[in-house]
PDB file of C-alpha atoms in Angstrom:
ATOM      1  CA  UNK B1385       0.000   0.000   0.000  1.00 62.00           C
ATOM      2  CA  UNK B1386       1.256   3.010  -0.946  1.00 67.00           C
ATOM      3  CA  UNK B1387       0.352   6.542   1.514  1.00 69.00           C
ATOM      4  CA  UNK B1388       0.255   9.923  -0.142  1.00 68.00           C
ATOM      5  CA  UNK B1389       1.234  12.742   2.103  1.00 68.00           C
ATOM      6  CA  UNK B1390      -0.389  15.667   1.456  1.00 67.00           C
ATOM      7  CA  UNK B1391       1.280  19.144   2.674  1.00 66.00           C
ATOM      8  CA  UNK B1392      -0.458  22.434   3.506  1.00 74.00           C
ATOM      9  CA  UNK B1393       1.496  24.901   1.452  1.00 75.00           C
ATOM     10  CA  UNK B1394       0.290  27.803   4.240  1.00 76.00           C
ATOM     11  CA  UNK B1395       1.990  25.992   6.506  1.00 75.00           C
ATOM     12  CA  UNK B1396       5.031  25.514   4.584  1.00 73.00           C
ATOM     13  CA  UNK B1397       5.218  28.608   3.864  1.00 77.00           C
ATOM     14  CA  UNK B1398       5.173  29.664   7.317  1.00 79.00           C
ATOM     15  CA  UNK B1399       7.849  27.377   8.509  1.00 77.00           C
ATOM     16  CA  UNK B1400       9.987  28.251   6.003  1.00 79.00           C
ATOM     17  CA  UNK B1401       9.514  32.124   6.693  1.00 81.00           C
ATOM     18  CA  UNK B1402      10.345  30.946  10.079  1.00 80.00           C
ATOM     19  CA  UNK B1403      13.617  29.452   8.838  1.00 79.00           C
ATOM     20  CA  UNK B1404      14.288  32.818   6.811  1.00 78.00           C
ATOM     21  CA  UNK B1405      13.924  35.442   9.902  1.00 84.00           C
ATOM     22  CA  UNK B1406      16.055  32.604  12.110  1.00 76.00           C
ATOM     23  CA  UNK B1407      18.712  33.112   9.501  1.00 75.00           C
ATOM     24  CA  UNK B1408      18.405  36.772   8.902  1.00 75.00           C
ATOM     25  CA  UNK B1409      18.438  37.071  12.608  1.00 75.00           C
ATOM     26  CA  UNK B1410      21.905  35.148  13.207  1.00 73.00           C
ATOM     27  CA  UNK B1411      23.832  36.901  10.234  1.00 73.00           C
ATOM     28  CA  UNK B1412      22.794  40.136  11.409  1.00 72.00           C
ATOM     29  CA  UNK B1413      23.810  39.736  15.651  1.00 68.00           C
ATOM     30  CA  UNK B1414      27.274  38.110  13.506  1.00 71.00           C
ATOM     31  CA  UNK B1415      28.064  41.044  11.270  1.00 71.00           C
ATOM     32  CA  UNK B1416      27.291  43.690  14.271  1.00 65.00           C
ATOM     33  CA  UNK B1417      29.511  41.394  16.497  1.00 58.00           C
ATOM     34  CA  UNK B1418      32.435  41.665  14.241  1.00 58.00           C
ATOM     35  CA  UNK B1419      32.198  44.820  13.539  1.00 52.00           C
ATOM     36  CA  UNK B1420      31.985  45.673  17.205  1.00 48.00           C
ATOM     37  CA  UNK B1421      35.201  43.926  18.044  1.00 48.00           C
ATOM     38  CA  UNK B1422      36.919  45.559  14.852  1.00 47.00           C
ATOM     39  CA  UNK B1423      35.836  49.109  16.169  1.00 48.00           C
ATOM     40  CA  UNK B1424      37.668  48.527  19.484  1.00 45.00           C
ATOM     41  CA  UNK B1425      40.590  47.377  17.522  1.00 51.00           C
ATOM     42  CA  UNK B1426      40.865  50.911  16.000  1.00 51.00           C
ATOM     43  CA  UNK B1427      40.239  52.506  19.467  1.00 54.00           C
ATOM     44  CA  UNK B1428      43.198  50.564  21.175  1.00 69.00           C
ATOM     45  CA  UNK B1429      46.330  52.963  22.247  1.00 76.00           C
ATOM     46  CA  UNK B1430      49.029  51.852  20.329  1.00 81.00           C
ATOM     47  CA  UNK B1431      52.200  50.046  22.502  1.00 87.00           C
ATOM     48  CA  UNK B1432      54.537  53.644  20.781  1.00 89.00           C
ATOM     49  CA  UNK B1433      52.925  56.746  20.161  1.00 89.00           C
ATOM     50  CA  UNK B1434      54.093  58.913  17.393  1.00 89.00           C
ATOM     51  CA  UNK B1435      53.862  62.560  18.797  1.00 90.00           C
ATOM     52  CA  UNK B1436      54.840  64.689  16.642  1.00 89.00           C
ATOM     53  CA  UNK B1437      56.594  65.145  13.216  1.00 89.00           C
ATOM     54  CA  UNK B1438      59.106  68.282  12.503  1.00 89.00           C
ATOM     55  CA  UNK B1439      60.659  69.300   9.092  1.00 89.00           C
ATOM     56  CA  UNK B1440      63.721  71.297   8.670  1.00 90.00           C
ATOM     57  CA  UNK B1441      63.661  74.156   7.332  1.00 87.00           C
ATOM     58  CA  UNK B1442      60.186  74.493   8.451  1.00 86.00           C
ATOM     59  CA  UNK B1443      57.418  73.636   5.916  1.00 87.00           C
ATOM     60  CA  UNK B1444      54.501  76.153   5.606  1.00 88.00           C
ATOM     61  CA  UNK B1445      51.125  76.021   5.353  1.00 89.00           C
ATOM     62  CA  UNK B1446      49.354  78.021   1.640  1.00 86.00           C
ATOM     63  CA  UNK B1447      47.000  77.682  -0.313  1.00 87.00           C
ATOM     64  CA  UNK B1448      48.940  76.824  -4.098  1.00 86.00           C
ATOM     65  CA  UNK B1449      47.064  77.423  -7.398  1.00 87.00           C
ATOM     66  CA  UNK B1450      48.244  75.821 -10.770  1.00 87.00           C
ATOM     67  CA  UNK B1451      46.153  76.418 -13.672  1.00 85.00           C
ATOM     68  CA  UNK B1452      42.331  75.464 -12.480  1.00 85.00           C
ATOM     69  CA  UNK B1453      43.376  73.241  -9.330  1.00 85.00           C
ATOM     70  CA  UNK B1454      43.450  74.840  -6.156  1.00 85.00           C
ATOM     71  CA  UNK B1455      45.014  73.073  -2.987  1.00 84.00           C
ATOM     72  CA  UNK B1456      43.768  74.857   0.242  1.00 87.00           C
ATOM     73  CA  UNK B1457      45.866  74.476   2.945  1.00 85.00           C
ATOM     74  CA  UNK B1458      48.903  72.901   1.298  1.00 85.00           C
ATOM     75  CA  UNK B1459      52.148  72.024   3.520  1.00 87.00           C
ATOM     76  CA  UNK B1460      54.768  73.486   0.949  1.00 90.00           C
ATOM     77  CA  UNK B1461      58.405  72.563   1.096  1.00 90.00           C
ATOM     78  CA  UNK B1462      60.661  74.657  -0.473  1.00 90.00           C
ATOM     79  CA  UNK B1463      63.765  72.898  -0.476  1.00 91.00           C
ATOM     80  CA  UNK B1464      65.280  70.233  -2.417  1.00 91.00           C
ATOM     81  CA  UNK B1465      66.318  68.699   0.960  1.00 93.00           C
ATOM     82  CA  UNK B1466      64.926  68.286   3.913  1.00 92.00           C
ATOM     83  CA  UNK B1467      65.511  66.663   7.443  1.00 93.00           C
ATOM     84  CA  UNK B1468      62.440  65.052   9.134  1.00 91.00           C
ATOM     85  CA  UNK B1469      62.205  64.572  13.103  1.00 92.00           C
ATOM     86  CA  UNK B1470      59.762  62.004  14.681  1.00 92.00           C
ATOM     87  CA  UNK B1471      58.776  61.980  18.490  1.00 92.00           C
ATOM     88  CA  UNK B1472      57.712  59.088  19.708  1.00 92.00           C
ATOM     89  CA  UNK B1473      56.741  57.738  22.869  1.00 93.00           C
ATOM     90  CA  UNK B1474      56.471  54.423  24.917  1.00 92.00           C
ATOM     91  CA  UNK B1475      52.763  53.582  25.864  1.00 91.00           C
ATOM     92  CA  UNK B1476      53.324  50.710  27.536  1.00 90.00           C
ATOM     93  CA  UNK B1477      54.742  49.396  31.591  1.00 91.00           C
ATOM     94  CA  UNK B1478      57.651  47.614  29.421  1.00 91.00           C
ATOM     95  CA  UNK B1479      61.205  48.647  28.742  1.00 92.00           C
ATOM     96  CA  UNK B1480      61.771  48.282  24.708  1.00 92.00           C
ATOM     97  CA  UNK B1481      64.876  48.134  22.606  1.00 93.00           C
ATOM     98  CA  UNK B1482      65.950  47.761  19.121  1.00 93.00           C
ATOM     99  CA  UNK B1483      63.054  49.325  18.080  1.00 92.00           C
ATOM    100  CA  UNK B1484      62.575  49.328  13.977  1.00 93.00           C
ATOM    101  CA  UNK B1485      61.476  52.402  12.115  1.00 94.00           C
ATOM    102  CA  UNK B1486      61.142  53.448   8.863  1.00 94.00           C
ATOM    103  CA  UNK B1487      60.259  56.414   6.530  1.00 94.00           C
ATOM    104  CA  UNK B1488      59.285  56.367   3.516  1.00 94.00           C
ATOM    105  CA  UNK B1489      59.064  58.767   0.832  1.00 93.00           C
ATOM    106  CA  UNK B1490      56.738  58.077  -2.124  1.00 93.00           C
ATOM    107  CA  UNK B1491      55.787  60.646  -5.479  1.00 92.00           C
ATOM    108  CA  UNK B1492      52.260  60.383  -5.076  1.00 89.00           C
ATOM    109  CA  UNK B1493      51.013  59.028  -9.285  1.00 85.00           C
ATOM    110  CA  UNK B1494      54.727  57.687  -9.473  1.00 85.00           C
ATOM    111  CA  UNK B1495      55.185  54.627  -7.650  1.00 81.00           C
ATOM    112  CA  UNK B1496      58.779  53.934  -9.334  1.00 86.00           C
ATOM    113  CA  UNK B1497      60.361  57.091  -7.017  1.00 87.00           C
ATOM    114  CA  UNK B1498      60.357  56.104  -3.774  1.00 91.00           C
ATOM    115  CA  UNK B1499      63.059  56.226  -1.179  1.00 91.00           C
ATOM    116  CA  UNK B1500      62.827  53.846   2.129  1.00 92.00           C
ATOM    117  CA  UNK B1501      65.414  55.103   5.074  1.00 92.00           C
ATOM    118  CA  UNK B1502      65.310  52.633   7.723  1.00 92.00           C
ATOM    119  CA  UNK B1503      66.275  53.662  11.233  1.00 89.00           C
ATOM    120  CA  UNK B1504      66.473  52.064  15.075  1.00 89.00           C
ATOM    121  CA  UNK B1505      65.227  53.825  18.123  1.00 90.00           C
ATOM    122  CA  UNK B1506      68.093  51.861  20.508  1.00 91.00           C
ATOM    123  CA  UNK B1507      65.576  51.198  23.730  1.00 91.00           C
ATOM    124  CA  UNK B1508      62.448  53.505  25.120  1.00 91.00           C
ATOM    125  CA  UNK B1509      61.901  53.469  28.835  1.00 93.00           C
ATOM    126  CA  UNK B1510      58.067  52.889  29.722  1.00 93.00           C
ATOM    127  CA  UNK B1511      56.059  56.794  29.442  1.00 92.00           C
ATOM    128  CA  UNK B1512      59.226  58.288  27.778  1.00 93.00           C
ATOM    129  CA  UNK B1513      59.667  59.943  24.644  1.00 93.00           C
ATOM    130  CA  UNK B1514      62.800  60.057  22.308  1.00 92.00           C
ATOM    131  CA  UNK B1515      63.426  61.557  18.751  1.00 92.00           C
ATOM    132  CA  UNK B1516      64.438  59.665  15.513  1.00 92.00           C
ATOM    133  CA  UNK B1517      66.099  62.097  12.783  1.00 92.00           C
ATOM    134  CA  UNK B1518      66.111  61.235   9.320  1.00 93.00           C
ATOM    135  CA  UNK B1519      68.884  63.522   7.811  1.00 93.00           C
ATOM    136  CA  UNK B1520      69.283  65.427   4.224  1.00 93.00           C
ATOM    137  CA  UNK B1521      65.843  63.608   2.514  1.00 92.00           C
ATOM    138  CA  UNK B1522      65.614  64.037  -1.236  1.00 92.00           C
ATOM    139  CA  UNK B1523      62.589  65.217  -2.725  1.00 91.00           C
ATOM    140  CA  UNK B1524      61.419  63.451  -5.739  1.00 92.00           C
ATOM    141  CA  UNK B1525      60.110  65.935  -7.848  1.00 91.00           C
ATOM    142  CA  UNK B1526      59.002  69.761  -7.525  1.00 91.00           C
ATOM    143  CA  UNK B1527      56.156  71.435  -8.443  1.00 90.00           C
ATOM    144  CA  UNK B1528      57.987  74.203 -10.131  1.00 90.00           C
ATOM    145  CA  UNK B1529      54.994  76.699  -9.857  1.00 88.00           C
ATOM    146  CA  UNK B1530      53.394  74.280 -12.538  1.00 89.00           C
ATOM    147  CA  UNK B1531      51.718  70.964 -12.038  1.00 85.00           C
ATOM    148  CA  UNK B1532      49.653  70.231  -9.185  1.00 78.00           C
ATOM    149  CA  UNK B1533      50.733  66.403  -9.343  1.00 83.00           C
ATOM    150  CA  UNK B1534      54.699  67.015  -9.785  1.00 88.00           C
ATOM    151  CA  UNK B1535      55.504  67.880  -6.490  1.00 88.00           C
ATOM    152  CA  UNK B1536      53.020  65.733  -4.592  1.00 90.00           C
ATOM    153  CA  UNK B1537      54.435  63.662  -2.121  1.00 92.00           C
ATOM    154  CA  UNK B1538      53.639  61.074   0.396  1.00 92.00           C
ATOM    155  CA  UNK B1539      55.444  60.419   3.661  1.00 92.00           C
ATOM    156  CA  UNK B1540      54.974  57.320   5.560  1.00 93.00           C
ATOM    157  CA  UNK B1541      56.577  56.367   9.354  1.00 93.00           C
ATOM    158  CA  UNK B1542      56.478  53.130  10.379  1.00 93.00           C
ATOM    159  CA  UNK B1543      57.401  51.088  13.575  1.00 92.00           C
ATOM    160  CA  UNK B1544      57.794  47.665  12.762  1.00 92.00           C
ATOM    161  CA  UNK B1545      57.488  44.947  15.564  1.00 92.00           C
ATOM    162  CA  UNK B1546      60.082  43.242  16.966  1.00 90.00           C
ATOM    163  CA  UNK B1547      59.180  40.644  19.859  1.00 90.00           C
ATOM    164  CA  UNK B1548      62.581  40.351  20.981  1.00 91.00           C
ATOM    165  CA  UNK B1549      62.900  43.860  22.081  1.00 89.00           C
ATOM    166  CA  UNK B1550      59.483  44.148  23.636  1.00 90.00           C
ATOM    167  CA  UNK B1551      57.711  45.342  20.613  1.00 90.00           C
ATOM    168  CA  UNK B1552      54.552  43.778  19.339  1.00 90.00           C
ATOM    169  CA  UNK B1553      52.398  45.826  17.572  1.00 89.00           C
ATOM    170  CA  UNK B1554      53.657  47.979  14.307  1.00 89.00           C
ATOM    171  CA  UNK B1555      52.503  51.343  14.147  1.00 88.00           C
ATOM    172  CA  UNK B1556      52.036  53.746  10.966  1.00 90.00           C
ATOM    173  CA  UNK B1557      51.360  57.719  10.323  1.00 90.00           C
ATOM    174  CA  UNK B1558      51.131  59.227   6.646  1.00 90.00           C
ATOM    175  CA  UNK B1559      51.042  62.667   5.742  1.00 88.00           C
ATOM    176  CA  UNK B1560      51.449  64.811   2.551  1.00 89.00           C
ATOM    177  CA  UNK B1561      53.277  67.477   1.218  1.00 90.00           C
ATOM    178  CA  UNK B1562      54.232  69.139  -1.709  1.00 89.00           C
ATOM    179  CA  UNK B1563      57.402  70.240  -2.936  1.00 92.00           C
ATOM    180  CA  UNK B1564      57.294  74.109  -4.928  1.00 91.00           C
ATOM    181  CA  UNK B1565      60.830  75.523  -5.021  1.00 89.00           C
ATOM    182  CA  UNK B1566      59.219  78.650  -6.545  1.00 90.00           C
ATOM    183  CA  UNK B1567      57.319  79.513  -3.405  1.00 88.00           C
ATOM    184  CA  UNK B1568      58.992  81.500  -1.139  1.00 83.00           C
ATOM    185  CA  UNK B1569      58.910  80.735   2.482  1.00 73.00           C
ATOM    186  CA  UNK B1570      58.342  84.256   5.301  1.00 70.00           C
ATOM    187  CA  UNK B1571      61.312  85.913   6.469  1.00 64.00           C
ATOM    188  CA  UNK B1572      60.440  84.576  10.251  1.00 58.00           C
ATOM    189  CA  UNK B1573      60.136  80.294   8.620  1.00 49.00           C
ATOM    190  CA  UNK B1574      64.070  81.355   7.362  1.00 49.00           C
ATOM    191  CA  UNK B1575      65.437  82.355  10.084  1.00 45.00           C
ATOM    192  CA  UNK B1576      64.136  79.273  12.486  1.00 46.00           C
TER     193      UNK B1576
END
């Protein structure tokens, strides 16, 4: 004998809306879960602080027109070299040595001219701050008054971990600048 089983297609539907919302449900408490815990990620204080960032001769701050492009606000170097100072500072209860750290220069559109100068920080009591100088930097190109692409450039510091000397986490900064040799800097920026 043979049974036929006949199902209600209301109440299929309904279980398998019920099956739908369970699922909808779950994928939505997972996606706000991870990116929950990837927010708090961002928020974490990072094991060195970078503090501060000097160029010498000072850069300044103007607002550069070439042709139709306008760059509000521009940090202009006007020299064909430049020395770059980074403060940094030990967040952490730990003493830290051989500390990696790197610059790098890139010609923002250009990524054949770039320059890497690496650099060590030799140890960083817990809370205190030290000072890494990258000496006599070459620009990669110049604006020349011109082109508002030539003289773009993009600075990147870098500490890189290194587990024996305490250091776990790597930490990065970028910035930009532009290079103009034909603007000229106040009387007071040439003096300091």
């Amino acid at each position: 004998m043979t049974k036929i089983i006949a199902l209600n297609r209301k109440y299929l539907a309904m279980v398998a809306s019920a099956f739908v919302i369970c699922l909808v449900g779950f994928l939505g408490f997972s996606l706000w879960h991870n990116s929950d815990a990837s927010v708090s990620k961002i928020n974490e204080i990072p094991e060195i602080k970078m503090l501060g960032v000097t160029v010498e001769p000072a850069s300044i701050v103007k607002d550069l027109t070439y042709g139709s492009v306008t760059l509000k606000g521009a940090q202009v170097i006007t020299t064909k070299t430049f020395d770059l100072i980074a403060t940094f500072q030990n967040t952490t209860a730990n003493k830290m040595t051989n500390i990696p750290v790197e610059l790098q220069v890139s010609l923002v559109g250009d990524d054949t001219k770039k320059v890497i100068s690496p650099g060590t920080l030799p140890a960083l009591e817990p809370g205190a701050t030290a000072r890494v100088a990258f000496r006599q930097i070459k620009v990669l190109g110049d604006a020349l008054g011109k082109s508002a692409t030539a003289g773009q450039h993009l600075m990147t510091l870098r500490i890189k971990p290194n587990p024996e000397g305490g250091v776990v986490q790597a930490t990065e900064a970028s910035f930009r600048f532009t290079v103009d040799s034909t603007v000229k800097a106040p009387v007071a920026v040439k003096r300091q």
